[in-house]
Short mmCIF file of C-alpha atoms in Angstrom, two decimals:
data_model
loop_
_atom_site.label_atom_id
_atom_site.label_comp_id
_atom_site.label_asym_id
_atom_site.label_seq_id
_atom_site.Cartn_x
_atom_site.Cartn_y
_atom_site.Cartn_z
CA GLY A 119 120.22 101.74 106.86
CA ALA A 120 122.13 101.18 103.69
CA VAL A 121 120.81 102.64 100.43
CA VAL A 122 120.89 100.99 97.02
CA SER A 123 119.65 102.98 94.10
CA GLN A 124 118.35 101.65 90.86
CA HIS A 125 117.96 103.78 87.70
CA PRO A 126 115.82 104.13 85.63
CA SER A 127 112.90 103.28 87.81
CA ARG A 128 110.71 102.98 84.49
CA VAL A 129 111.69 102.41 80.88
CA ILE A 130 109.64 101.74 77.70
CA CYS A 131 111.74 100.73 74.68
CA LYS A 132 111.14 99.26 71.23
CA SER A 133 111.52 95.60 70.40
CA GLY A 134 115.13 94.85 69.46
CA THR A 135 116.77 97.67 71.24
CA SER A 136 119.03 97.27 74.38
CA VAL A 137 118.33 98.65 77.76
CA LYS A 138 120.82 99.12 80.59
CA ILE A 139 119.68 99.36 84.26
CA GLU A 140 122.16 100.58 86.77
CA CYS A 141 122.37 99.54 90.48
CA ARG A 142 124.38 101.61 92.96
CA SER A 143 125.20 101.02 96.53
CA LEU A 144 125.25 104.61 97.84
CA ASP A 145 126.84 104.35 101.06
CA PHE A 146 128.84 101.09 101.42
CA GLN A 147 130.86 98.88 99.22
CA ALA A 148 129.23 95.92 97.72
CA THR A 149 131.62 93.13 96.47
CA THR A 150 128.47 91.23 95.42
CA MET A 151 125.31 92.37 93.95
CA PHE A 152 122.29 90.31 92.78
CA TRP A 153 119.85 90.88 90.03
CA TYR A 154 116.27 89.62 90.29
CA ARG A 155 113.48 89.48 87.98
CA GLN A 156 109.91 89.63 89.27
CA PHE A 157 106.84 88.67 87.11
CA PRO A 158 103.43 90.11 87.90
CA LYS A 159 102.05 88.63 91.21
CA GLN A 160 105.05 86.41 91.75
CA SER A 161 108.14 86.19 93.81
CA LEU A 162 111.48 87.28 92.94
CA MET A 163 113.49 85.08 90.80
CA LEU A 164 117.27 85.26 91.25
CA MET A 165 118.73 85.82 87.64
CA ALA A 166 122.45 86.13 88.48
CA THR A 167 125.19 87.09 91.10
CA SER A 168 127.32 90.04 90.16
CA ASN A 169 130.72 89.69 91.44
CA GLU A 170 133.17 92.94 91.38
CA GLY A 171 136.09 92.43 89.04
CA SER A 172 134.94 89.12 87.65
CA LYS A 173 132.25 87.37 85.55
CA ALA A 174 128.70 87.08 86.80
CA THR A 175 127.32 83.96 87.94
CA TYR A 176 123.97 83.03 86.04
CA GLU A 177 121.16 80.88 87.39
CA GLN A 178 120.02 78.12 85.46
CA GLY A 179 117.74 78.91 82.53
CA VAL A 180 119.03 82.62 82.41
CA GLU A 181 120.60 83.62 79.01
CA LYS A 182 123.91 85.14 79.72
CA ASP A 183 123.98 86.71 76.24
CA LYS A 184 120.63 88.29 76.71
CA PHE A 185 121.22 89.71 80.17
CA LEU A 186 124.63 91.18 80.44
CA ILE A 187 125.86 91.88 83.79
CA ASN A 188 128.81 94.16 84.46
CA HIS A 189 130.13 95.02 88.10
CA ALA A 190 132.98 97.48 87.27
CA SER A 191 133.35 98.83 90.81
CA LEU A 192 132.43 98.33 94.34
CA THR A 193 129.39 100.46 94.22
CA LEU A 194 128.02 99.93 90.58
CA SER A 195 126.68 96.94 88.90
CA THR A 196 124.62 97.22 85.58
CA LEU A 197 122.22 94.85 83.75
CA THR A 198 121.86 95.31 80.12
CA VAL A 199 118.83 93.69 78.41
CA THR A 200 120.09 93.16 74.82
CA SER A 201 117.77 92.95 71.86
CA ALA A 202 114.68 93.15 74.19
CA HIS A 203 111.55 91.50 73.40
CA PRO A 204 108.01 92.04 74.72
CA GLU A 205 108.66 88.79 76.86
CA ASP A 206 111.41 90.61 78.50
CA SER A 207 108.98 93.04 80.07
CA SER A 208 109.10 92.85 83.78
CA PHE A 209 110.20 94.30 86.96
CA TYR A 210 113.93 94.02 87.66
CA ILE A 211 115.26 94.57 91.11
CA CYS A 212 118.89 94.57 92.20
CA SER A 213 120.18 94.01 95.61
CA ALA A 214 123.60 94.51 97.34
CA SER A 215 125.10 92.73 100.35
CA ARG A 216 127.18 94.34 103.07
CA LEU A 217 128.98 91.62 104.87
CA ALA A 218 129.20 92.09 108.52
CA GLY A 219 131.80 90.30 110.59
CA GLY A 220 132.33 87.72 107.70
CA LEU A 221 128.71 86.44 108.28
CA THR A 222 126.02 86.67 105.51
CA GLY A 223 124.81 90.22 105.49
CA GLU A 224 121.28 91.16 104.83
CA LEU A 225 120.33 92.22 101.43
CA PHE A 226 119.52 95.75 100.52
CA PHE A 227 117.34 96.22 97.66
CA GLY A 228 116.95 98.98 95.03
CA GLU A 229 113.66 100.36 94.26
CA GLY A 230 113.25 98.20 91.12
CA SER A 231 113.21 99.06 87.34
CA ARG A 232 110.01 98.40 85.34
CA LEU A 233 110.93 97.55 81.82
CA THR A 234 108.22 97.56 79.08
CA VAL A 235 109.21 96.32 75.63
CA LEU A 236 106.81 97.60 72.93
CA ALA B 193 117.54 71.58 96.56
CA GLN B 194 116.97 74.61 98.82
CA SER B 195 113.37 75.79 98.86
CA VAL B 196 111.22 78.26 100.66
CA THR B 197 107.51 77.79 101.01
CA GLN B 198 104.91 80.31 101.89
CA PRO B 199 101.57 78.40 101.75
CA ASP B 200 99.30 81.27 102.02
CA ILE B 201 98.77 83.34 98.85
CA HIS B 202 96.44 85.79 100.20
CA ILE B 203 95.54 86.72 103.81
CA THR B 204 92.88 89.01 104.97
CA VAL B 205 92.77 90.38 108.59
CA SER B 206 90.80 93.12 110.39
CA GLU B 207 92.50 96.14 111.60
CA GLY B 208 93.80 95.48 115.15
CA ALA B 209 93.72 91.87 114.83
CA SER B 210 96.70 89.71 115.25
CA LEU B 211 98.59 88.27 112.14
CA GLU B 212 100.75 85.30 111.43
CA LEU B 213 102.31 84.65 107.97
CA ARG B 214 103.82 81.19 107.47
CA CYS B 215 107.17 80.21 106.07
CA ASN B 216 108.68 76.88 105.78
CA TYR B 217 112.15 76.19 104.30
CA SER B 218 114.04 73.15 102.95
CA TYR B 219 117.82 73.13 103.69
CA GLY B 220 120.43 71.01 105.01
CA ALA B 221 122.04 73.32 107.32
CA THR B 222 120.74 76.11 109.58
CA PRO B 223 120.08 78.94 107.07
CA TYR B 224 119.87 82.71 107.43
CA LEU B 225 116.44 83.54 107.62
CA PHE B 226 114.80 86.90 106.43
CA TRP B 227 111.25 88.65 106.02
CA TYR B 228 110.84 91.42 103.56
CA VAL B 229 107.95 93.49 102.80
CA GLN B 230 107.15 94.98 99.38
CA SER B 231 104.68 97.87 98.75
CA PRO B 232 103.23 97.96 95.02
CA GLY B 233 105.67 98.99 92.45
CA GLN B 234 108.60 99.28 95.07
CA GLY B 235 111.54 97.24 96.18
CA LEU B 236 111.88 95.30 99.18
CA GLN B 237 112.44 96.44 102.80
CA LEU B 238 113.77 94.19 105.39
CA LEU B 239 111.61 93.53 108.52
CA LEU B 240 113.85 91.31 110.36
CA LYS B 241 116.44 88.60 110.16
CA TYR B 242 117.84 85.51 111.95
CA PHE B 243 121.41 84.47 111.88
CA SER B 244 121.92 82.49 115.15
CA GLY B 245 120.99 82.93 118.89
CA ASP B 246 117.64 83.73 120.34
CA THR B 247 115.14 82.06 118.16
CA LEU B 248 112.57 84.98 118.65
CA VAL B 249 113.60 87.96 116.80
CA GLN B 250 112.00 91.40 116.85
CA GLY B 251 111.89 93.55 113.70
CA ILE B 252 110.63 96.96 112.58
CA LYS B 253 106.96 98.06 112.49
CA GLY B 254 106.27 95.83 115.44
CA PHE B 255 106.77 92.53 113.58
CA GLU B 256 108.59 89.40 115.20
CA ALA B 257 109.35 86.12 113.87
CA GLU B 258 110.15 82.78 115.64
CA PHE B 259 112.62 80.32 114.17
CA LYS B 260 111.65 76.71 114.86
CA ARG B 261 114.31 74.28 113.84
CA SER B 262 112.20 71.05 114.42
CA GLN B 263 109.54 72.49 112.08
CA SER B 264 111.85 74.32 109.59
CA SER B 265 109.61 77.33 109.96
CA PHE B 266 110.17 81.01 110.45
CA ASN B 267 106.73 82.44 110.84
CA LEU B 268 106.08 86.24 110.95
CA ARG B 269 103.82 87.68 113.66
CA LYS B 270 102.30 90.92 114.71
CA PRO B 271 99.98 91.27 117.71
CA SER B 272 97.81 94.12 116.12
CA VAL B 273 97.83 94.85 112.38
CA HIS B 274 97.50 98.43 111.15
CA TRP B 275 95.94 99.43 107.70
CA SER B 276 99.39 100.51 106.52
CA ASP B 277 100.68 96.83 106.96
CA ALA B 278 98.76 96.02 103.75
CA ALA B 279 101.44 94.91 101.42
CA GLU B 280 103.22 91.70 100.04
CA TYR B 281 105.41 89.85 102.40
CA PHE B 282 108.28 87.67 101.28
CA CYS B 283 110.30 85.02 103.42
CA ALA B 284 113.88 84.38 102.17
CA VAL B 285 116.56 82.06 102.98
CA GLY B 286 120.04 82.87 102.50
CA TYR B 287 123.08 80.56 102.29
CA ASN B 288 126.59 80.26 100.67
CA PHE B 289 127.45 83.75 101.52
CA ASN B 290 124.65 85.90 100.38
CA LYS B 291 122.92 83.78 97.80
CA PHE B 292 119.23 84.33 98.72
CA TYR B 293 116.04 82.61 97.65
CA PHE B 294 112.51 83.79 98.23
CA GLY B 295 109.23 82.30 98.95
CA SER B 296 106.34 83.03 96.55
CA GLY B 297 105.08 85.85 98.82
CA THR B 298 101.97 86.29 100.86
CA LYS B 299 99.66 89.40 100.10
CA LEU B 300 98.12 90.79 103.17
CA ASN B 301 94.88 92.77 102.88
CA VAL B 302 93.64 94.78 106.06
CA LYS B 303 89.97 95.33 106.51
CA PRO B 304 88.97 98.52 108.26
#
């Protein structure tokens, strides 16, 4: 199956610093990638939809200036948590879709990145 | 608004017993339906999906799910659970070309 790789898998940073998380589709081109946030023992919350070559679309309540998303190529999307604070600590998961015949394709998920802000 | 409901937060079954995890959705049109499994600290793995056609779909690891339009449900089943099936299971609804929403998840424990 398709592979989506996320890096880093774990990151610890000091409050006030910025952290970048990469999401790569390794064996297919993904025009659309999605970023999710998962709080402990909770479901995935869609943060934003990342479209190659255009601005990301953020879900209601997600601060676009806090969570910067860049989708510079068909295989790479990045999420930058700017001026991170302890409440930003979470498990961030990216996913990519490979369209099949014009239908909605399944989502392929990265391994997730656990961010801890001290 | 679209929503996905998984009414069971935790389920415990004995190894070898059958399993059914419930999922209900709220959406105007026929959605695309998925079940994913997540092991601790890991990403999500697709178990199966329904786009159209036969309402009983087979997935990996012996799982199956049945789409029932009249009940707006897409329940996941397995006839005989293995200890390695212990994980968290998420039902998801896709629409609008890949926008997905997830249920709150059901954590499965398997007793030896």
